[in-house]
Amino acid sequence: RGPLMEIHDASPNDTGPSALFGFVGVPPHKRQDQSFLQREIKAQLTRMFGPLAQNPDHLIIKDWAFDAGTATAQDHAPVFRHPA
């Protein structure tokens, strides 16, 4: 349980830094507090992967819903069915 609805392993096959990426399943109006979202993501990863996940080297959140080049205010409205 947590804000990440999908988590994928993006680590290299052989060596190098490990990496995960995921998709947040929280409505846009509930994820504007980035510090809260970061805490919740770290807590979820810690529950899933253990105490080392509490302090990642980097935690980057890219919220496309607030990117002017990819979304508009209409994208913030909840979708209850597939648009026609």
PDB file of N, CA and C in Angstrom:
ATOM      1  N   ARG A   1       0.836  -1.187   0.000  1.00  0.00           N
ATOM      2  CA  ARG A   1       0.000   0.000   0.000  1.00  0.00           C
ATOM      3  C   ARG A   1       0.872   1.237   0.000  1.00  0.00           C
ATOM      4  N   GLY A   2       0.423   2.209  -0.736  1.00  0.00           N
ATOM      5  CA  GLY A   2       1.134   3.470  -0.784  1.00  0.00           C
ATOM      6  C   GLY A   2       0.784   4.229  -2.047  1.00  0.00           C
ATOM      7  N   PRO A   3       1.467   5.335  -2.268  1.00  0.00           N
ATOM      8  CA  PRO A   3       1.122   6.167  -3.418  1.00  0.00           C
ATOM      9  C   PRO A   3       1.525   5.555  -4.762  1.00  0.00           C
ATOM     10  N   LEU A   4       2.522   4.679  -4.771  1.00  0.00           N
ATOM     11  CA  LEU A   4       2.964   4.087  -6.039  1.00  0.00           C
ATOM     12  C   LEU A   4       2.079   2.898  -6.397  1.00  0.00           C
ATOM     13  N   MET A   5       1.399   2.999  -7.538  1.00  0.00           N
ATOM     14  CA  MET A   5       0.513   1.926  -7.979  1.00  0.00           C
ATOM     15  C   MET A   5       1.253   0.887  -8.805  1.00  0.00           C
ATOM     16  N   GLU A   6       2.341   1.301  -9.428  1.00  0.00           N
ATOM     17  CA  GLU A   6       3.206   0.396 -10.189  1.00  0.00           C
ATOM     18  C   GLU A   6       4.637   0.745  -9.838  1.00  0.00           C
ATOM     19  N   ILE A   7       5.471  -0.282  -9.699  1.00  0.00           N
ATOM     20  CA  ILE A   7       6.894  -0.086  -9.476  1.00  0.00           C
ATOM     21  C   ILE A   7       7.625  -1.049 -10.400  1.00  0.00           C
ATOM     22  N   HIS A   8       8.601  -0.520 -11.137  1.00  0.00           N
ATOM     23  CA  HIS A   8       9.347  -1.326 -12.107  1.00  0.00           C
ATOM     24  C   HIS A   8      10.840  -1.220 -11.830  1.00  0.00           C
ATOM     25  N   ASP A   9      11.553  -2.300 -12.082  1.00  0.00           N
ATOM     26  CA  ASP A   9      13.003  -2.334 -11.927  1.00  0.00           C
ATOM     27  C   ASP A   9      13.648  -1.813 -13.211  1.00  0.00           C
ATOM     28  N   ALA A  10      14.421  -0.760 -13.095  1.00  0.00           N
ATOM     29  CA  ALA A  10      15.125  -0.175 -14.242  1.00  0.00           C
ATOM     30  C   ALA A  10      16.632  -0.293 -14.060  1.00  0.00           C
ATOM     31  N   SER A  11      17.057  -1.272 -13.258  1.00  0.00           N
ATOM     32  CA  SER A  11      18.479  -1.467 -12.983  1.00  0.00           C
ATOM     33  C   SER A  11      19.180  -2.093 -14.180  1.00  0.00           C
ATOM     34  N   PRO A  12      20.484  -1.814 -14.333  1.00  0.00           N
ATOM     35  CA  PRO A  12      21.233  -2.461 -15.408  1.00  0.00           C
ATOM     36  C   PRO A  12      21.343  -3.964 -15.151  1.00  0.00           C
ATOM     37  N   ASN A  13      21.552  -4.743 -16.203  1.00  0.00           N
ATOM     38  CA  ASN A  13      21.631  -6.199 -16.073  1.00  0.00           C
ATOM     39  C   ASN A  13      22.844  -6.664 -15.280  1.00  0.00           C
ATOM     40  N   ASP A  14      23.989  -6.015 -15.490  1.00  0.00           N
ATOM     41  CA  ASP A  14      25.227  -6.525 -14.912  1.00  0.00           C
ATOM     42  C   ASP A  14      25.637  -5.834 -13.619  1.00  0.00           C
ATOM     43  N   THR A  15      25.872  -4.559 -13.707  1.00  0.00           N
ATOM     44  CA  THR A  15      26.391  -3.819 -12.560  1.00  0.00           C
ATOM     45  C   THR A  15      25.930  -2.377 -12.644  1.00  0.00           C
ATOM     46  N   GLY A  16      26.299  -1.628 -11.657  1.00  0.00           N
ATOM     47  CA  GLY A  16      25.908  -0.220 -11.673  1.00  0.00           C
ATOM     48  C   GLY A  16      24.858   0.065 -10.635  1.00  0.00           C
ATOM     49  N   PRO A  17      24.430   1.294 -10.537  1.00  0.00           N
ATOM     50  CA  PRO A  17      23.430   1.624  -9.511  1.00  0.00           C
ATOM     51  C   PRO A  17      22.080   0.985  -9.832  1.00  0.00           C
ATOM     52  N   SER A  18      21.420   0.571  -8.790  1.00  0.00           N
ATOM     53  CA  SER A  18      20.072   0.024  -8.947  1.00  0.00           C
ATOM     54  C   SER A  18      19.096   1.178  -9.114  1.00  0.00           C
ATOM     55  N   ALA A  19      18.001   0.924  -9.832  1.00  0.00           N
ATOM     56  CA  ALA A  19      17.022   1.982 -10.060  1.00  0.00           C
ATOM     57  C   ALA A  19      15.626   1.396 -10.163  1.00  0.00           C
ATOM     58  N   LEU A  20      14.685   2.100  -9.590  1.00  0.00           N
ATOM     59  CA  LEU A  20      13.269   1.756  -9.696  1.00  0.00           C
ATOM     60  C   LEU A  20      12.537   2.957 -10.271  1.00  0.00           C
ATOM     61  N   PHE A  21      11.464   2.701 -10.986  1.00  0.00           N
ATOM     62  CA  PHE A  21      10.572   3.795 -11.379  1.00  0.00           C
ATOM     63  C   PHE A  21       9.151   3.310 -11.179  1.00  0.00           C
ATOM     64  N   GLY A  22       8.255   4.255 -10.995  1.00  0.00           N
ATOM     65  CA  GLY A  22       6.881   3.869 -10.748  1.00  0.00           C
ATOM     66  C   GLY A  22       5.910   4.963 -11.127  1.00  0.00           C
ATOM     67  N   PHE A  23       4.648   4.651 -10.932  1.00  0.00           N
ATOM     68  CA  PHE A  23       3.566   5.564 -11.262  1.00  0.00           C
ATOM     69  C   PHE A  23       2.734   5.813 -10.013  1.00  0.00           C
ATOM     70  N   VAL A  24       2.494   7.086  -9.738  1.00  0.00           N
ATOM     71  CA  VAL A  24       1.720   7.483  -8.561  1.00  0.00           C
ATOM     72  C   VAL A  24       0.240   7.373  -8.895  1.00  0.00           C
ATOM     73  N   GLY A  25      -0.518   6.765  -8.015  1.00  0.00           N
ATOM     74  CA  GLY A  25      -1.954   6.594  -8.223  1.00  0.00           C
ATOM     75  C   GLY A  25      -2.776   7.453  -7.277  1.00  0.00           C
ATOM     76  N   VAL A  26      -2.352   8.670  -7.080  1.00  0.00           N
ATOM     77  CA  VAL A  26      -3.051   9.600  -6.198  1.00  0.00           C
ATOM     78  C   VAL A  26      -3.547  10.753  -7.066  1.00  0.00           C
ATOM     79  N   PRO A  27      -4.778  11.225  -6.883  1.00  0.00           N
ATOM     80  CA  PRO A  27      -5.287  12.332  -7.698  1.00  0.00           C
ATOM     81  C   PRO A  27      -4.383  13.573  -7.592  1.00  0.00           C
ATOM     82  N   PRO A  28      -4.292  14.365  -8.662  1.00  0.00           N
ATOM     83  CA  PRO A  28      -3.392  15.532  -8.681  1.00  0.00           C
ATOM     84  C   PRO A  28      -3.558  16.478  -7.492  1.00  0.00           C
ATOM     85  N   HIS A  29      -4.790  16.739  -7.079  1.00  0.00           N
ATOM     86  CA  HIS A  29      -4.990  17.697  -5.981  1.00  0.00           C
ATOM     87  C   HIS A  29      -4.475  17.169  -4.648  1.00  0.00           C
ATOM     88  N   LYS A  30      -4.246  15.855  -4.545  1.00  0.00           N
ATOM     89  CA  LYS A  30      -3.750  15.267  -3.301  1.00  0.00           C
ATOM     90  C   LYS A  30      -2.247  15.029  -3.314  1.00  0.00           C
ATOM     91  N   ARG A  31      -1.578  15.374  -4.410  1.00  0.00           N
ATOM     92  CA  ARG A  31      -0.136  15.131  -4.470  1.00  0.00           C
ATOM     93  C   ARG A  31       0.676  16.400  -4.699  1.00  0.00           C
ATOM     94  N   GLN A  32       0.090  17.539  -4.421  1.00  0.00           N
ATOM     95  CA  GLN A  32       0.809  18.796  -4.597  1.00  0.00           C
ATOM     96  C   GLN A  32       1.853  19.027  -3.510  1.00  0.00           C
ATOM     97  N   ASP A  33       1.691  18.431  -2.353  1.00  0.00           N
ATOM     98  CA  ASP A  33       2.675  18.541  -1.271  1.00  0.00           C
ATOM     99  C   ASP A  33       3.794  17.535  -1.540  1.00  0.00           C
ATOM    100  N   GLN A  34       4.852  18.000  -2.200  1.00  0.00           N
ATOM    101  CA  GLN A  34       5.935  17.112  -2.617  1.00  0.00           C
ATOM    102  C   GLN A  34       6.661  16.467  -1.437  1.00  0.00           C
ATOM    103  N   SER A  35       6.832  17.178  -0.327  1.00  0.00           N
ATOM    104  CA  SER A  35       7.538  16.581   0.816  1.00  0.00           C
ATOM    105  C   SER A  35       6.711  15.448   1.420  1.00  0.00           C
ATOM    106  N   PHE A  36       5.391  15.616   1.489  1.00  0.00           N
ATOM    107  CA  PHE A  36       4.526  14.539   1.972  1.00  0.00           C
ATOM    108  C   PHE A  36       4.599  13.338   1.029  1.00  0.00           C
ATOM    109  N   LEU A  37       4.542  13.601  -0.268  1.00  0.00           N
ATOM    110  CA  LEU A  37       4.593  12.521  -1.253  1.00  0.00           C
ATOM    111  C   LEU A  37       5.919  11.778  -1.167  1.00  0.00           C
ATOM    112  N   GLN A  38       7.028  12.489  -1.007  1.00  0.00           N
ATOM    113  CA  GLN A  38       8.329  11.835  -0.871  1.00  0.00           C
ATOM    114  C   GLN A  38       8.378  10.948   0.368  1.00  0.00           C
ATOM    115  N   ARG A  39       7.871  11.436   1.486  1.00  0.00           N
ATOM    116  CA  ARG A  39       7.846  10.633   2.715  1.00  0.00           C
ATOM    117  C   ARG A  39       7.024   9.361   2.521  1.00  0.00           C
ATOM    118  N   GLU A  40       5.859   9.498   1.867  1.00  0.00           N
ATOM    119  CA  GLU A  40       4.991   8.338   1.662  1.00  0.00           C
ATOM    120  C   GLU A  40       5.618   7.330   0.696  1.00  0.00           C
ATOM    121  N   ILE A  41       6.297   7.808  -0.328  1.00  0.00           N
ATOM    122  CA  ILE A  41       6.974   6.908  -1.269  1.00  0.00           C
ATOM    123  C   ILE A  41       8.094   6.164  -0.557  1.00  0.00           C
ATOM    124  N   LYS A  42       8.904   6.872   0.230  1.00  0.00           N
ATOM    125  CA  LYS A  42       9.987   6.215   0.973  1.00  0.00           C
ATOM    126  C   LYS A  42       9.436   5.187   1.953  1.00  0.00           C
ATOM    127  N   ALA A  43       8.341   5.516   2.613  1.00  0.00           N
ATOM    128  CA  ALA A  43       7.728   4.568   3.556  1.00  0.00           C
ATOM    129  C   ALA A  43       7.245   3.323   2.828  1.00  0.00           C
ATOM    130  N   GLN A  44       6.634   3.489   1.664  1.00  0.00           N
ATOM    131  CA  GLN A  44       6.163   2.342   0.882  1.00  0.00           C
ATOM    132  C   GLN A  44       7.340   1.476   0.435  1.00  0.00           C
ATOM    133  N   LEU A  45       8.389   2.109  -0.096  1.00  0.00           N
ATOM    134  CA  LEU A  45       9.555   1.344  -0.552  1.00  0.00           C
ATOM    135  C   LEU A  45      10.227   0.621   0.606  1.00  0.00           C
ATOM    136  N   THR A  46      10.259   1.236   1.777  1.00  0.00           N
ATOM    137  CA  THR A  46      10.853   0.602   2.959  1.00  0.00           C
ATOM    138  C   THR A  46      10.049  -0.622   3.376  1.00  0.00           C
ATOM    139  N   ARG A  47       8.729  -0.514   3.340  1.00  0.00           N
ATOM    140  CA  ARG A  47       7.896  -1.679   3.669  1.00  0.00           C
ATOM    141  C   ARG A  47       8.135  -2.822   2.686  1.00  0.00           C
ATOM    142  N   MET A  48       8.358  -2.472   1.433  1.00  0.00           N
ATOM    143  CA  MET A  48       8.506  -3.495   0.402  1.00  0.00           C
ATOM    144  C   MET A  48       9.914  -4.075   0.316  1.00  0.00           C
ATOM    145  N   PHE A  49      10.930  -3.212   0.475  1.00  0.00           N
ATOM    146  CA  PHE A  49      12.301  -3.637   0.179  1.00  0.00           C
ATOM    147  C   PHE A  49      13.247  -3.583   1.369  1.00  0.00           C
ATOM    148  N   GLY A  50      12.777  -3.141   2.521  1.00  0.00           N
ATOM    149  CA  GLY A  50      13.614  -3.143   3.706  1.00  0.00           C
ATOM    150  C   GLY A  50      14.174  -1.772   4.043  1.00  0.00           C
ATOM    151  N   PRO A  51      14.900  -1.699   5.171  1.00  0.00           N
ATOM    152  CA  PRO A  51      15.341  -0.415   5.714  1.00  0.00           C
ATOM    153  C   PRO A  51      16.293   0.378   4.814  1.00  0.00           C
ATOM    154  N   LEU A  52      17.047  -0.263   3.945  1.00  0.00           N
ATOM    155  CA  LEU A  52      17.954   0.471   3.067  1.00  0.00           C
ATOM    156  C   LEU A  52      17.190   1.353   2.071  1.00  0.00           C
ATOM    157  N   ALA A  53      15.959   1.027   1.801  1.00  0.00           N
ATOM    158  CA  ALA A  53      15.155   1.809   0.859  1.00  0.00           C
ATOM    159  C   ALA A  53      14.695   3.141   1.456  1.00  0.00           C
ATOM    160  N   GLN A  54      14.854   3.305   2.769  1.00  0.00           N
ATOM    161  CA  GLN A  54      14.424   4.540   3.426  1.00  0.00           C
ATOM    162  C   GLN A  54      15.267   5.743   3.008  1.00  0.00           C
ATOM    163  N   ASN A  55      16.505   5.492   2.579  1.00  0.00           N
ATOM    164  CA  ASN A  55      17.419   6.589   2.236  1.00  0.00           C
ATOM    165  C   ASN A  55      18.008   6.381   0.847  1.00  0.00           C
ATOM    166  N   PRO A  56      17.215   6.559  -0.206  1.00  0.00           N
ATOM    167  CA  PRO A  56      17.761   6.388  -1.555  1.00  0.00           C
ATOM    168  C   PRO A  56      18.779   7.482  -1.882  1.00  0.00           C
ATOM    169  N   ASP A  57      19.694   7.179  -2.784  1.00  0.00           N
ATOM    170  CA  ASP A  57      20.659   8.194  -3.218  1.00  0.00           C
ATOM    171  C   ASP A  57      19.940   9.364  -3.873  1.00  0.00           C
ATOM    172  N   HIS A  58      18.915   9.069  -4.653  1.00  0.00           N
ATOM    173  CA  HIS A  58      18.139  10.091  -5.340  1.00  0.00           C
ATOM    174  C   HIS A  58      16.677   9.662  -5.359  1.00  0.00           C
ATOM    175  N   LEU A  59      15.797  10.605  -5.181  1.00  0.00           N
ATOM    176  CA  LEU A  59      14.366  10.374  -5.342  1.00  0.00           C
ATOM    177  C   LEU A  59      13.847  11.519  -6.202  1.00  0.00           C
ATOM    178  N   ILE A  60      13.488  11.203  -7.413  1.00  0.00           N
ATOM    179  CA  ILE A  60      13.036  12.216  -8.363  1.00  0.00           C
ATOM    180  C   ILE A  60      11.559  11.980  -8.648  1.00  0.00           C
ATOM    181  N   ILE A  61      10.772  13.011  -8.501  1.00  0.00           N
ATOM    182  CA  ILE A  61       9.341  12.922  -8.798  1.00  0.00           C
ATOM    183  C   ILE A  61       9.055  13.857  -9.969  1.00  0.00           C
ATOM    184  N   LYS A  62       8.550  13.300 -11.041  1.00  0.00           N
ATOM    185  CA  LYS A  62       8.145  14.093 -12.203  1.00  0.00           C
ATOM    186  C   LYS A  62       6.639  13.942 -12.337  1.00  0.00           C
ATOM    187  N   ASP A  63       5.926  14.992 -12.041  1.00  0.00           N
ATOM    188  CA  ASP A  63       4.468  14.953 -12.088  1.00  0.00           C
ATOM    189  C   ASP A  63       4.004  15.594 -13.389  1.00  0.00           C
ATOM    190  N   TRP A  64       3.662  14.763 -14.338  1.00  0.00           N
ATOM    191  CA  TRP A  64       3.268  15.246 -15.666  1.00  0.00           C
ATOM    192  C   TRP A  64       1.978  16.044 -15.626  1.00  0.00           C
ATOM    193  N   ALA A  65       1.157  15.861 -14.616  1.00  0.00           N
ATOM    194  CA  ALA A  65      -0.097  16.610 -14.518  1.00  0.00           C
ATOM    195  C   ALA A  65       0.142  18.094 -14.287  1.00  0.00           C
ATOM    196  N   PHE A  66       1.324  18.452 -13.794  1.00  0.00           N
ATOM    197  CA  PHE A  66       1.634  19.850 -13.531  1.00  0.00           C
ATOM    198  C   PHE A  66       2.692  20.386 -14.499  1.00  0.00           C
ATOM    199  N   ASP A  67       2.915  19.665 -15.580  1.00  0.00           N
ATOM    200  CA  ASP A  67       3.861  20.083 -16.606  1.00  0.00           C
ATOM    201  C   ASP A  67       3.072  20.787 -17.708  1.00  0.00           C
ATOM    202  N   ALA A  68       3.334  22.072 -17.892  1.00  0.00           N
ATOM    203  CA  ALA A  68       2.556  22.874 -18.851  1.00  0.00           C
ATOM    204  C   ALA A  68       2.669  22.353 -20.279  1.00  0.00           C
ATOM    205  N   GLY A  69       3.727  21.633 -20.585  1.00  0.00           N
ATOM    206  CA  GLY A  69       3.900  21.116 -21.930  1.00  0.00           C
ATOM    207  C   GLY A  69       3.135  19.828 -22.200  1.00  0.00           C
ATOM    208  N   THR A  70       2.609  19.201 -21.161  1.00  0.00           N
ATOM    209  CA  THR A  70       1.928  17.919 -21.365  1.00  0.00           C
ATOM    210  C   THR A  70       0.515  17.853 -20.797  1.00  0.00           C
ATOM    211  N   ALA A  71       0.129  18.817 -19.962  1.00  0.00           N
ATOM    212  CA  ALA A  71      -1.184  18.728 -19.312  1.00  0.00           C
ATOM    213  C   ALA A  71      -1.831  20.100 -19.199  1.00  0.00           C
ATOM    214  N   THR A  72      -3.133  20.082 -19.041  1.00  0.00           N
ATOM    215  CA  THR A  72      -3.896  21.305 -18.805  1.00  0.00           C
ATOM    216  C   THR A  72      -4.687  21.124 -17.512  1.00  0.00           C
ATOM    217  N   ALA A  73      -5.370  22.160 -17.090  1.00  0.00           N
ATOM    218  CA  ALA A  73      -6.193  22.067 -15.876  1.00  0.00           C
ATOM    219  C   ALA A  73      -7.267  20.994 -16.016  1.00  0.00           C
ATOM    220  N   GLN A  74      -7.733  20.755 -17.232  1.00  0.00           N
ATOM    221  CA  GLN A  74      -8.755  19.732 -17.457  1.00  0.00           C
ATOM    222  C   GLN A  74      -8.228  18.338 -17.097  1.00  0.00           C
ATOM    223  N   ASP A  75      -6.920  18.133 -17.227  1.00  0.00           N
ATOM    224  CA  ASP A  75      -6.337  16.842 -16.877  1.00  0.00           C
ATOM    225  C   ASP A  75      -6.368  16.574 -15.376  1.00  0.00           C
ATOM    226  N   HIS A  76      -6.649  17.587 -14.566  1.00  0.00           N
ATOM    227  CA  HIS A  76      -6.708  17.407 -13.117  1.00  0.00           C
ATOM    228  C   HIS A  76      -8.051  16.873 -12.666  1.00  0.00           C
ATOM    229  N   ALA A  77      -9.052  16.955 -13.509  1.00  0.00           N
ATOM    230  CA  ALA A  77     -10.389  16.471 -13.154  1.00  0.00           C
ATOM    231  C   ALA A  77     -10.398  14.942 -13.151  1.00  0.00           C
ATOM    232  N   PRO A  78     -11.075  14.336 -12.185  1.00  0.00           N
ATOM    233  CA  PRO A  78     -11.139  12.878 -12.165  1.00  0.00           C
ATOM    234  C   PRO A  78     -11.882  12.326 -13.383  1.00  0.00           C
ATOM    235  N   VAL A  79     -11.451  11.166 -13.827  1.00  0.00           N
ATOM    236  CA  VAL A  79     -12.084  10.495 -14.964  1.00  0.00           C
ATOM    237  C   VAL A  79     -12.830   9.275 -14.425  1.00  0.00           C
ATOM    238  N   PHE A  80     -14.133   9.235 -14.645  1.00  0.00           N
ATOM    239  CA  PHE A  80     -14.937   8.144 -14.134  1.00  0.00           C
ATOM    240  C   PHE A  80     -15.268   7.112 -15.196  1.00  0.00           C
ATOM    241  N   ARG A  81     -14.989   7.446 -16.453  1.00  0.00           N
ATOM    242  CA  ARG A  81     -15.172   6.506 -17.552  1.00  0.00           C
ATOM    243  C   ARG A  81     -14.235   6.907 -18.679  1.00  0.00           C
ATOM    244  N   HIS A  82     -14.030   6.020 -19.591  1.00  0.00           N
ATOM    245  CA  HIS A  82     -13.148   6.310 -20.722  1.00  0.00           C
ATOM    246  C   HIS A  82     -13.798   7.361 -21.613  1.00  0.00           C
ATOM    247  N   PRO A  83     -13.041   8.423 -21.977  1.00  0.00           N
ATOM    248  CA  PRO A  83     -13.644   9.449 -22.823  1.00  0.00           C
ATOM    249  C   PRO A  83     -14.031   8.903 -24.207  1.00  0.00           C
ATOM    250  N   ALA A  84     -15.038   9.501 -24.785  1.00  0.00           N
ATOM    251  CA  ALA A  84     -15.511   9.060 -26.100  1.00  0.00           C
ATOM    252  C   ALA A  84     -14.482   9.434 -27.169  1.00  0.00           C
TER     253      ALA A  84
END
